[in-house]
Coordinates of C-alpha atoms in Angstrom, one line a residue:
X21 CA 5.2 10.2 -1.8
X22 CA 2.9 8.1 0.5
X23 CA 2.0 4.7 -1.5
X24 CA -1.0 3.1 -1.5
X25 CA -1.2 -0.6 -1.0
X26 CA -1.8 -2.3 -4.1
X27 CA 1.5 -1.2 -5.1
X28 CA 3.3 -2.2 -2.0
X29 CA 2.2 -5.6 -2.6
X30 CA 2.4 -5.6 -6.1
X31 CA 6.5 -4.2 -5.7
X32 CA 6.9 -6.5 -2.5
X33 CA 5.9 -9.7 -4.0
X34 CA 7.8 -9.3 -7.5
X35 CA 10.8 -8.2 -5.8
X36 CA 10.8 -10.8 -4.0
X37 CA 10.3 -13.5 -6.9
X38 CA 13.3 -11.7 -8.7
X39 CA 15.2 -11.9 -6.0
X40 CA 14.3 -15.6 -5.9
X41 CA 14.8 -16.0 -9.5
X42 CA 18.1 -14.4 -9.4
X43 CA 19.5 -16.6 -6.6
X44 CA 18.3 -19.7 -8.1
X45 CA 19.8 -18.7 -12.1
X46 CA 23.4 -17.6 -9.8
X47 CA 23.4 -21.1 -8.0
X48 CA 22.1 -22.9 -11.0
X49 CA 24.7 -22.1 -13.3
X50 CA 27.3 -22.4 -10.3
X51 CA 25.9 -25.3 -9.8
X52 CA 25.6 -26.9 -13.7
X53 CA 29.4 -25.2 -14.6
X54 CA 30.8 -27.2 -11.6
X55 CA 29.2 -30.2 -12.2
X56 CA 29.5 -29.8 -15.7
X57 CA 33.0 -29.7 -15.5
X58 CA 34.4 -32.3 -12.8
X59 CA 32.3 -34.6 -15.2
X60 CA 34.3 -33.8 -18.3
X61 CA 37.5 -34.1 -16.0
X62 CA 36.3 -37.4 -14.7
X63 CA 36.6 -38.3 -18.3
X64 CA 39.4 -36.6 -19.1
X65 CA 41.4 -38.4 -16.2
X66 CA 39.8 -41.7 -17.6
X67 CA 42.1 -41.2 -20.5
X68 CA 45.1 -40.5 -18.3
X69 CA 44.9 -43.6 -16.0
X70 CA 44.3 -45.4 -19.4
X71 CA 47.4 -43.1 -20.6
X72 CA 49.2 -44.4 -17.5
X73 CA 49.1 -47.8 -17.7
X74 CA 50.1 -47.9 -21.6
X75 CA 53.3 -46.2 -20.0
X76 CA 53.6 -48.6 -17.5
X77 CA 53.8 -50.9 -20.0
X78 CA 55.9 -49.6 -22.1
X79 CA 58.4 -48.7 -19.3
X80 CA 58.8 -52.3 -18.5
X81 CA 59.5 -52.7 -22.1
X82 CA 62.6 -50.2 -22.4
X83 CA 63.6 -50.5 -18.7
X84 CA 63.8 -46.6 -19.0
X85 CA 62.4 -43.2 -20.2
X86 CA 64.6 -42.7 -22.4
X87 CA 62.4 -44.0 -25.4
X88 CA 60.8 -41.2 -24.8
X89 CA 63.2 -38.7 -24.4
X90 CA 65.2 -39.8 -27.5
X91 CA 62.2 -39.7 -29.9
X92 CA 59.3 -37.9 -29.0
X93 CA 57.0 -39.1 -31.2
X94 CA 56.8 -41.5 -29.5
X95 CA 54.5 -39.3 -26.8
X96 CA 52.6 -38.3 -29.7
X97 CA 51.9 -41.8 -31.2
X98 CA 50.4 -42.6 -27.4
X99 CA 48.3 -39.2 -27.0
X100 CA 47.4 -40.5 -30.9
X101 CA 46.1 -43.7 -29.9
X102 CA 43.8 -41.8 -26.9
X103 CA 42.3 -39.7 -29.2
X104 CA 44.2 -36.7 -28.6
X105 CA 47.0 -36.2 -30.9
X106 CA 48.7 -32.7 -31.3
X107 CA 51.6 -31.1 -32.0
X108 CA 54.3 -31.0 -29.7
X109 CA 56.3 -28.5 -28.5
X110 CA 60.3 -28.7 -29.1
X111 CA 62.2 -30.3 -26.3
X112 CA 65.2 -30.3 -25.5
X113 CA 67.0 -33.7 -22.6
X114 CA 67.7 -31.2 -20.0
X115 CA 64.1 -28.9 -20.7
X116 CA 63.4 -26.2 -22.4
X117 CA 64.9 -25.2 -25.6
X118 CA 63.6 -21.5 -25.4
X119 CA 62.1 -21.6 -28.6
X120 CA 58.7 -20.2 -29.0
X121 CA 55.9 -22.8 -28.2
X122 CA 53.4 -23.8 -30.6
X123 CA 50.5 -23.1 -27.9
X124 CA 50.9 -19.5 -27.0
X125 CA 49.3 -19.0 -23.6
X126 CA 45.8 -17.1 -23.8
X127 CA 45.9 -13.8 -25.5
X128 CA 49.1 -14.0 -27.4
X129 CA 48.9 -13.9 -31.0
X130 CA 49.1 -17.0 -32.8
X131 CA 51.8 -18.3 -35.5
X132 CA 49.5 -17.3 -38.3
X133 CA 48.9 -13.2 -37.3
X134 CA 52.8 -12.5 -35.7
X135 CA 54.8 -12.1 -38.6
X136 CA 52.1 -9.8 -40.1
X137 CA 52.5 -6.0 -39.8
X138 CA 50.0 -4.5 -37.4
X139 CA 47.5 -2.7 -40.4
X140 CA 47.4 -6.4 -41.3
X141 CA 46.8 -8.0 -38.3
X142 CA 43.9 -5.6 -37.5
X143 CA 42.2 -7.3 -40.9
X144 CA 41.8 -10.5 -39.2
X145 CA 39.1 -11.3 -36.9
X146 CA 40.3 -11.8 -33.3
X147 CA 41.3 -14.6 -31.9
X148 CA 39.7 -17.1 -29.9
X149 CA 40.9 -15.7 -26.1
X150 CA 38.4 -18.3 -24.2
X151 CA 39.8 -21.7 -26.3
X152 CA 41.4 -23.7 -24.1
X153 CA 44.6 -25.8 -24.8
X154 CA 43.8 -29.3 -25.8
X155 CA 44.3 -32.5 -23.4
X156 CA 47.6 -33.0 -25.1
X157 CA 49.2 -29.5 -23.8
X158 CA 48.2 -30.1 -20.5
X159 CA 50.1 -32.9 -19.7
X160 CA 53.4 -34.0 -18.3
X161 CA 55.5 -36.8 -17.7
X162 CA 57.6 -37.0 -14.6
X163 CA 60.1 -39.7 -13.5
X164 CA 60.6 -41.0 -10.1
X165 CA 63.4 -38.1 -9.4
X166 CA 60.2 -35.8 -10.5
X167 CA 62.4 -34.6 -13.5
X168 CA 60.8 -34.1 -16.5
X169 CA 60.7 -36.4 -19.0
X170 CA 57.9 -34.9 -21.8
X171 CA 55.4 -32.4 -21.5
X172 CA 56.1 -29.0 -20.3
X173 CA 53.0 -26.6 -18.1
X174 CA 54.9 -23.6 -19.6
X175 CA 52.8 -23.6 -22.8
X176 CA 49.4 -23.2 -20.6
X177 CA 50.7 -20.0 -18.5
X178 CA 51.2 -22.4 -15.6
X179 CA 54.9 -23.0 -14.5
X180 CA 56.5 -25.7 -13.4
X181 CA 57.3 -24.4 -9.9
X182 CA 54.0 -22.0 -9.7
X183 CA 52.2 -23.2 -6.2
X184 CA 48.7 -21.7 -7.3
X185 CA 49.2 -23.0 -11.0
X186 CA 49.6 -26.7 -9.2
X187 CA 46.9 -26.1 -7.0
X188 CA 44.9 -27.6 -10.2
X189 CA 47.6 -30.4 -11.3
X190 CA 46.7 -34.1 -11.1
X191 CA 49.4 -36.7 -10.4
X192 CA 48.6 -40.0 -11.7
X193 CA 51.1 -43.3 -10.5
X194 CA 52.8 -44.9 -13.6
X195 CA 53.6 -48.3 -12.5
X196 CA 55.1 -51.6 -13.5
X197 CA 54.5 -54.8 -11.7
X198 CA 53.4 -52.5 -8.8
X199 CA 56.6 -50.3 -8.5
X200 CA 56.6 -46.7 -8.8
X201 CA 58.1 -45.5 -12.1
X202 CA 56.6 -42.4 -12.4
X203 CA 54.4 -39.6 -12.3
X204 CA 51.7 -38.3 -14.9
X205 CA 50.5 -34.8 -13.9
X206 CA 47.9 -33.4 -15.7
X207 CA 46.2 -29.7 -15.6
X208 CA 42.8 -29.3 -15.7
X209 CA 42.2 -25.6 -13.8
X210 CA 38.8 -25.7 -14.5
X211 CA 38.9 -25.4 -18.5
X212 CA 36.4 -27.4 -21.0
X213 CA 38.6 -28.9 -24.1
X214 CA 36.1 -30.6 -25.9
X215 CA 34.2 -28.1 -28.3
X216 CA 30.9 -29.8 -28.7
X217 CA 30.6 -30.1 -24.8
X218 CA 31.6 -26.1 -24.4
X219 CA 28.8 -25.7 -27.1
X220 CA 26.6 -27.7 -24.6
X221 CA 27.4 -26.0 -21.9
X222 CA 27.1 -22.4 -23.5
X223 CA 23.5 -23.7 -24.6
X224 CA 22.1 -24.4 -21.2
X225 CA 23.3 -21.8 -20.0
X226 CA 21.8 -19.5 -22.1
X227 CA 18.4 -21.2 -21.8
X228 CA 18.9 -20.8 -17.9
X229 CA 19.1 -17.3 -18.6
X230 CA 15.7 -17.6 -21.2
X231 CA 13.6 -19.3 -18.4
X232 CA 14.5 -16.8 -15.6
X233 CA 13.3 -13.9 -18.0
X234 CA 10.1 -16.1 -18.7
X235 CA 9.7 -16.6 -14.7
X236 CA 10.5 -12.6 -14.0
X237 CA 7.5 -11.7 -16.9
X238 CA 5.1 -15.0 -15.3
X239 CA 5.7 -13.1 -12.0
X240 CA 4.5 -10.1 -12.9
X241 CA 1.7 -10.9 -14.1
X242 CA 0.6 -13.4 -11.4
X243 CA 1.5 -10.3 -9.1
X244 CA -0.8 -8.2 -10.4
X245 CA -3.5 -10.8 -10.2
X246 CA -3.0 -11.9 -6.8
X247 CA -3.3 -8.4 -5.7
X248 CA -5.9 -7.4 -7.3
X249 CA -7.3 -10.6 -6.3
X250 CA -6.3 -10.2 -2.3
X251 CA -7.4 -6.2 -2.9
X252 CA -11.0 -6.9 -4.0
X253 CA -12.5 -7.6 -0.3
X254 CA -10.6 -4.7 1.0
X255 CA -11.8 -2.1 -1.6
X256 CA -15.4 -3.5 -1.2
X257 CA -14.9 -3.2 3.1
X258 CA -14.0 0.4 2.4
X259 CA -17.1 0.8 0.6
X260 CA -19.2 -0.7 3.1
X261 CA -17.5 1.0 5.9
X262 CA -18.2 4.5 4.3
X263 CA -22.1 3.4 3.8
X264 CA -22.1 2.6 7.5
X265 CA -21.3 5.6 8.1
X266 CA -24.1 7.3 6.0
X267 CA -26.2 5.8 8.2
X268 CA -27.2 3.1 5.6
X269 CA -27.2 0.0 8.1
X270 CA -28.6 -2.7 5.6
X271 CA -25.3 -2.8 3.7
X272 CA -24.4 -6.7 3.3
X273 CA -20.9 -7.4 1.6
X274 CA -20.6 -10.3 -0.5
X275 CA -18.9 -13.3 0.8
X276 CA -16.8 -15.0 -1.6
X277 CA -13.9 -16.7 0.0
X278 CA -13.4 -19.0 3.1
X279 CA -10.1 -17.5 4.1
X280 CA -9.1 -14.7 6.5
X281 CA -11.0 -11.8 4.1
X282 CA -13.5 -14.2 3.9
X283 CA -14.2 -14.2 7.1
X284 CA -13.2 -10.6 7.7
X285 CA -16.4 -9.9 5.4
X286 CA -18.5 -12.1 7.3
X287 CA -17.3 -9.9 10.7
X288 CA -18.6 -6.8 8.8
X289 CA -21.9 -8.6 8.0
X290 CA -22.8 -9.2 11.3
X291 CA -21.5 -5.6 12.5
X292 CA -23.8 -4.3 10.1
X293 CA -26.5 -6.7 11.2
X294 CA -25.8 -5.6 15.0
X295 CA -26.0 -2.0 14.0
X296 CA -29.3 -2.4 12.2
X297 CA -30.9 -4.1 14.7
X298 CA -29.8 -1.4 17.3
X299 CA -31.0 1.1 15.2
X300 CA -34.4 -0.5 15.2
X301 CA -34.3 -0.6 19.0
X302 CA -33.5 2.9 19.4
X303 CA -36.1 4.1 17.3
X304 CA -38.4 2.1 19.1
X305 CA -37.2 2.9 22.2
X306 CA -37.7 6.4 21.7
X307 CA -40.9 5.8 20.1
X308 CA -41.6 3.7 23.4
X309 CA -40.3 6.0 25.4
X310 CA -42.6 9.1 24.0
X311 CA -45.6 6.7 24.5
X312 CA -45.5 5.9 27.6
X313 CA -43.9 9.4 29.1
X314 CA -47.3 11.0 26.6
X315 CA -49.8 9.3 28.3
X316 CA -49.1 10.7 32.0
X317 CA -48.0 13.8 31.0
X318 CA -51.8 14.2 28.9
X319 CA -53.6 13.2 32.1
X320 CA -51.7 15.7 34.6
X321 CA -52.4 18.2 31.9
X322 CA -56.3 17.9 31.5
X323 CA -56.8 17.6 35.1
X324 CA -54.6 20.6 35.6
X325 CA -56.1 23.1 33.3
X326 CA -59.7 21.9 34.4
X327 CA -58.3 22.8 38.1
X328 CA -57.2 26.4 36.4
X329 CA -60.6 26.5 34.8
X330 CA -62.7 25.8 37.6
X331 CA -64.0 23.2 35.8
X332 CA -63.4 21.1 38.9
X333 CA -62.6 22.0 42.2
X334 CA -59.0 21.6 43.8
X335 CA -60.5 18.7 46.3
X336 CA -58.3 16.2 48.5
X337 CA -59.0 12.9 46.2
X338 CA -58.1 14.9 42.8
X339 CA -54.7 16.1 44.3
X340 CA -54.1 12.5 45.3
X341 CA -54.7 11.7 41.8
X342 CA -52.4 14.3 40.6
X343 CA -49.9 13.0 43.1
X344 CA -49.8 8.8 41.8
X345 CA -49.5 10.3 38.5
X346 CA -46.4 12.0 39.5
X347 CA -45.0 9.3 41.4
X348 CA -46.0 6.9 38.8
X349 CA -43.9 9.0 36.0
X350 CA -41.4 9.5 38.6
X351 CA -40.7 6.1 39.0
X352 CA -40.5 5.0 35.1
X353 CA -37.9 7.8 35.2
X354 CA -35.8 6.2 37.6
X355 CA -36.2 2.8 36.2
X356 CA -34.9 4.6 32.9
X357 CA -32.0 5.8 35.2
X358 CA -31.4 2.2 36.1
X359 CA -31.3 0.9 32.7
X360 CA -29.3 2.8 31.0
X361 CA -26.5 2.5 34.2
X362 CA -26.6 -1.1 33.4
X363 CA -26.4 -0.8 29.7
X364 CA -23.8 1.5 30.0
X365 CA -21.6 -0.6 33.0
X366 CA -21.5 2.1 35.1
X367 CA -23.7 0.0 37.6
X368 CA -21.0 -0.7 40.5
X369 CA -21.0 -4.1 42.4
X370 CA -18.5 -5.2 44.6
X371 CA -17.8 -8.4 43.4
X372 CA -17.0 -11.1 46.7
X373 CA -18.1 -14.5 48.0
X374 CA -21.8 -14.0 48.6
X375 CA -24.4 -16.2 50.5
X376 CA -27.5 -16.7 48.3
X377 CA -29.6 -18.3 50.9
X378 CA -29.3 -15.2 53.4
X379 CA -30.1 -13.1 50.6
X380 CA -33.3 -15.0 49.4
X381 CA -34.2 -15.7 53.0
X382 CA -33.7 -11.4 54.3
X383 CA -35.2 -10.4 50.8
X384 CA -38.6 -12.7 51.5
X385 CA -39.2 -11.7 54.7
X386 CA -39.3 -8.0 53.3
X387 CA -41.6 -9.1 50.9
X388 CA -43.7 -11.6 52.7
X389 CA -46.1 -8.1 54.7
X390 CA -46.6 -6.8 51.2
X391 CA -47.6 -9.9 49.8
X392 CA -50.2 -10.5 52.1
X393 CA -52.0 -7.4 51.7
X394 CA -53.4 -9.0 48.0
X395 CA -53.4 -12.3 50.5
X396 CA -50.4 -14.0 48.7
X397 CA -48.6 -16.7 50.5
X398 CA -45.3 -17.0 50.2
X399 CA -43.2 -20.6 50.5
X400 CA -39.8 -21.1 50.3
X401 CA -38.2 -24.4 49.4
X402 CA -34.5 -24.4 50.9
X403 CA -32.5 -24.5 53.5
X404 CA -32.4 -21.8 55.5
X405 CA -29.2 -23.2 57.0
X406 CA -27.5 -24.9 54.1
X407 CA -25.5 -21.7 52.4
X408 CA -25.6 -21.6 48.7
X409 CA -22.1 -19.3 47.4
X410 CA -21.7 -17.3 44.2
X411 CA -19.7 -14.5 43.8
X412 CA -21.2 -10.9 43.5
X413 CA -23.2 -8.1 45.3
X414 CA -25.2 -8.7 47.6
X415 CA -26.9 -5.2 47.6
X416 CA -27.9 -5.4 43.7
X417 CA -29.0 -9.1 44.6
X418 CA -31.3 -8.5 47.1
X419 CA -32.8 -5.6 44.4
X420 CA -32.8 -8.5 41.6
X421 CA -34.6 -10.5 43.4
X422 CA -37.1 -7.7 45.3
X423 CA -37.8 -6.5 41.7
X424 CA -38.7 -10.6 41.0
X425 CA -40.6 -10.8 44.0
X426 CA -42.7 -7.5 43.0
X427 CA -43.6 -8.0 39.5
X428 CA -45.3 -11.6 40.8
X429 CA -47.4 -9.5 43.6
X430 CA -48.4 -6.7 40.8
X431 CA -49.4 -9.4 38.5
X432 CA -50.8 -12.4 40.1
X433 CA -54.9 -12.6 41.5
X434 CA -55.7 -11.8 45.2
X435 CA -55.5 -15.1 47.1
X436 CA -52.8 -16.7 45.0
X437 CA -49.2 -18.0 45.9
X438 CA -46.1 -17.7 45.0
X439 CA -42.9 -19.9 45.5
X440 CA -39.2 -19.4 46.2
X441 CA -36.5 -22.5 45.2
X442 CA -33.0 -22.3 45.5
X443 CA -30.5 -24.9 44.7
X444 CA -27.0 -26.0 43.7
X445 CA -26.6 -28.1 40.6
X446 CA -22.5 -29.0 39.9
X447 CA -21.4 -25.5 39.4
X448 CA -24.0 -23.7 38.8
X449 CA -26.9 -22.2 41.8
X450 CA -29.9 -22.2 40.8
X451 CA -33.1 -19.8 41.7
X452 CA -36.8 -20.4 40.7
X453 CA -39.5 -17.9 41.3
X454 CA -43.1 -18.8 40.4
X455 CA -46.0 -17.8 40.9
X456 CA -50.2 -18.7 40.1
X457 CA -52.5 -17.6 37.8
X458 CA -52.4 -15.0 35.8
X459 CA -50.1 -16.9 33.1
X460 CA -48.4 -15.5 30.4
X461 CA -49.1 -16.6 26.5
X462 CA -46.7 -18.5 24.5
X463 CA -46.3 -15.7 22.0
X464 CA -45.4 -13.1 25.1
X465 CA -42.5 -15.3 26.7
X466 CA -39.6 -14.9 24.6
X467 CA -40.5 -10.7 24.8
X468 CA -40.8 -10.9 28.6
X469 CA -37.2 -8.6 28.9
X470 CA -37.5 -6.5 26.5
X471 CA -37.8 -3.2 27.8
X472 CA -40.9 -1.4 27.9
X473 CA -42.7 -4.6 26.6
X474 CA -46.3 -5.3 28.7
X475 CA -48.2 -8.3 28.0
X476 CA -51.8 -6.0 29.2
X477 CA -50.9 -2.6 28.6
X478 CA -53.9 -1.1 30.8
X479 CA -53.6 -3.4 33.2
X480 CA -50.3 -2.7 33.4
X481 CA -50.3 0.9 33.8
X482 CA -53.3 0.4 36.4
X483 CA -50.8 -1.6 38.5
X484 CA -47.8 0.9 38.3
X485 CA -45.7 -1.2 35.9
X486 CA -43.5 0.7 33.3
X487 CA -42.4 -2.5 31.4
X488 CA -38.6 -2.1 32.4
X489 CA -38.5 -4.0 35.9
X490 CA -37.7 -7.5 34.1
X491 CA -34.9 -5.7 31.6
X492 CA -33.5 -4.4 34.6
X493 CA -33.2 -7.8 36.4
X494 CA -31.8 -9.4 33.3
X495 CA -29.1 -7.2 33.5
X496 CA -28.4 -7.7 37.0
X497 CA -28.1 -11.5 35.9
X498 CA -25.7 -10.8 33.7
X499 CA -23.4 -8.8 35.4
X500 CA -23.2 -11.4 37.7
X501 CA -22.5 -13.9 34.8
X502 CA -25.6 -15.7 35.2
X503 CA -28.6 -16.5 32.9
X504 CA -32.4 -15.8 33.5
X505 CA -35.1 -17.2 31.2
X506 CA -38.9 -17.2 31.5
X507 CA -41.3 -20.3 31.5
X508 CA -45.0 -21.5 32.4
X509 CA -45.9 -21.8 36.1
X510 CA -47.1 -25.2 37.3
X511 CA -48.7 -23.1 39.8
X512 CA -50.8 -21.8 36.6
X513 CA -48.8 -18.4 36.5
X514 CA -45.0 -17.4 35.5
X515 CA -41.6 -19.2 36.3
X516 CA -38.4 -17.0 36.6
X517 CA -35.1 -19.1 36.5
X518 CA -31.6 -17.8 37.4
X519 CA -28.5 -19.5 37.0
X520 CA -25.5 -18.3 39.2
X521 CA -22.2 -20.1 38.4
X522 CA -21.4 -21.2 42.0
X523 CA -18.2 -20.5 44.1
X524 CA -16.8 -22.1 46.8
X525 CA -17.0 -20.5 50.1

């Protein structure tokens, strides 16, 4: 079953906070138990060094152990005096006596339950398996042979010669005046004696337990919020996406965040604004492209079906006629051709170390016998033999700047001038072309490269322009990786700037 992705998030990030949860609850309680108890055997042992030194004392007293061995209530008066009197098992001077214990290890039935039968004993409630032997149990006195003198492991499940049992045995010094008399071991293991403390410690542990529940059901619900939340700018990108592609180009989505969907969003607003605006072009440029191609096509067919009439006669001037209108359509064709090879990047250049000032110096000499037919001079202002480098083609730039050169003869007066300047500025080479009057309006400048855009449309036509010449050269530019940008003539007509970022030769 193939899962969408609100709930792979959604089972992602609660898993993941469970898993969290259930880490931190396993190493809490680890953590609280432990601590938990090595405090209360801190204090426990407390009461054994305070045990130890009443011993100590008491040692020096007698001279022996055997006050305690003889009469062990004695033991019993000093647990009393710690707080922790109970009753003591029988002993015997040599050990153990063998008689049953009156601190059964855990599980065995107590004093109380044995002697009944077992209908009886099933009556009672069950005992206590997890209480743990009191302080006074737990402890035993050794003398400096380690024999024992009071206090037997035995009646805790832990014997005497039991390596692991040991592993949890505490040996406290017994001294007097400094000398080692003895030994009091006690066994802790881990255990909690003191019933108000287990109570304690079974309470926070239980409201460990409450608050990871509570932060398993917070989780969930702030997972289903956050995805829903992170979900929202993807469900409303879908959307807009699939109006896109019903052609409806003037969806917007709402921006609401400053974060990655946020500026996801903003990515689709401007690809939506970029596909309006091309679909604005197109339809302009095939509206564009319809005028201008109607126009010709209406002439050649008048003037051909008044030739099929006999309306006029097939002379020499009207097939000339016919003949500029051919080549005039003929060449808005191939400037169409041109275009779209640029648009499309399919125009080739060979892209190596050219000299600018050989190509503005060959490309001005070709245009200086056409120029002076309309008696246009032509000046150029750089060094022929100072070479100005860019990287490119120097085919397509002697075109750029032969288209240039052309739209200044088609649209300046008879007896004007025009001016070349070339230059290199830092990094960047820089080309001026300008020429005199006829300027351009303010309005028309920025619209200069559009394509089929004419600031005289009759004039224009009458001079052979199609309106695509300076679209074309702007994408020469910038296949080059250069700039080109339109201004007033000082010399009273139009400036054409190019910017070529330079290279060294």
């Amino acid at each position: 079953m193939r899962l969408n992705i609100f709930p792979k998030l959604f089972l992602a990030m609660l898993l993941a906070t469970i898993m969290v949860v259930l880490v931190m609850v396993v190493f809490m309680n680890w953590s609280f138990r432990t601590g938990f108890t090595a405090y209360h055997h801190a204090e426990e042992l407390d009461k054994v060094q305070e045990l130890a030194e009443v011993l100590g004392t008491e040692f020096a007293n007698h001279n022996s152990w055997d006050f305690l061995r003889d009469d062990p209530q004695q033991w019993e008066k000093l647990l009393g005096d710690l707080g922790e009197s109970a009753p003591l098992p029988p002993q015997h001077p040599a050990g153990l006596t063998g008689q049953p214990p009156p601190f059964p290890p855990p599980g065995a039935l107590p004093p109380d339950r044995a002697h009944l039968p077992p209908p009886d004993r099933a009556k009672l409630p069950p005992p206590d398996q997890d209480k743990p032997p009191p302080l006074a149990v737990r402890l035993s006195l050794r003398d400096i042979d380690q024999q024992q003198v009071v206090g037997d492991f035995r009646h805790v499940g832990v014997s005497p010669g039991d390596r692991s049992g040991r592993r949890d045995v505490t040996k406290v010094e017994v001294r007097t005046s400094g000398k080692l008399v003895g030994w009091l071991m006690v066994w802790q293991g881990g255990v909690v004696t003191n019933g108000l403390a287990r109570s304690f410690l079974d309470q926070q542990v239980r409201n460990l337990y409450l608050i990871a529940l509570f932060a398993t059901g917070l989780s969930f619900l702030l997972a289903i919020l956050l995805v829903r939340h992170l979900l929202r700018p993807v469900h409303s990108l879908t959307q807009g996406a699939q109006t896109l592609t019903a052609g409806k180009f003037e969806t917007r989505i709402e921006v609401t965040t400053q974060d990655e969907l946020g500026r996801l969003a903003q990515a689709f607003n401007t690809l939506a604004e970029a596909l309006q605006h091309n679909e604005i072009m197109r339809q302009q440029w095939i509206a564009d492209i319809s005028h201008e191609l109607r126009t010709p096509i209406a002439v050649l067919r008048s003037e051909i079906e008044a030739l099929l009439d006999g309306i006029r006669q097939p002379t020499l001037e009207r097939i000339q006629s016919l003949h500029m209108d051919v080549l005039g359509m003929g060449k808005l064709v191939e400037d169409l051709y041109q275009l779209a090879l640029s648009d499309s990047a399919e125009l080739s250049l060979v892209a190596e170390p050219v000299d600018l000032t050989a190509v503005l110096t060959d490309t001005a000499l070709s245009a200086q016998a056409r120029l002076q037919e309309k008696h246009i001079s032509l000046t150029t202002r750089f060094d022929p033999q100072q070479p100005l480098w860019i990287r490119g083609d120097a085919e397509r730039l002697r075109q750029l700047f032969s288209n240039l050169l052309g739209n200044s003869y088609r649209y300046t007066d008879e007896g004007g001038q025009v001016e070349i300047l070339a230059q290199q500025q830092g990094n960047k080479v820089m080309v001026s072309i300008q020429d005199s009057a006829p300027g351009v309006p303010d309005a028309a400048l920025p619209r200069l490269f559009e394509r089929l855009f004419r600031v005289d449309k009759s004039r224009s036509r009458a001079l052979g322009g199609s309106g695509l010449g300076l679209s074309i050269c702007k994408n020469g530019v910038e296949a080059h990786g250069g700039t080109i940008q339109a201004a007033h003539s000082p010399l009273g007509g139009l400036l054409i700037e190019v910017v070529f970022p330079a290279e060294s030769a």
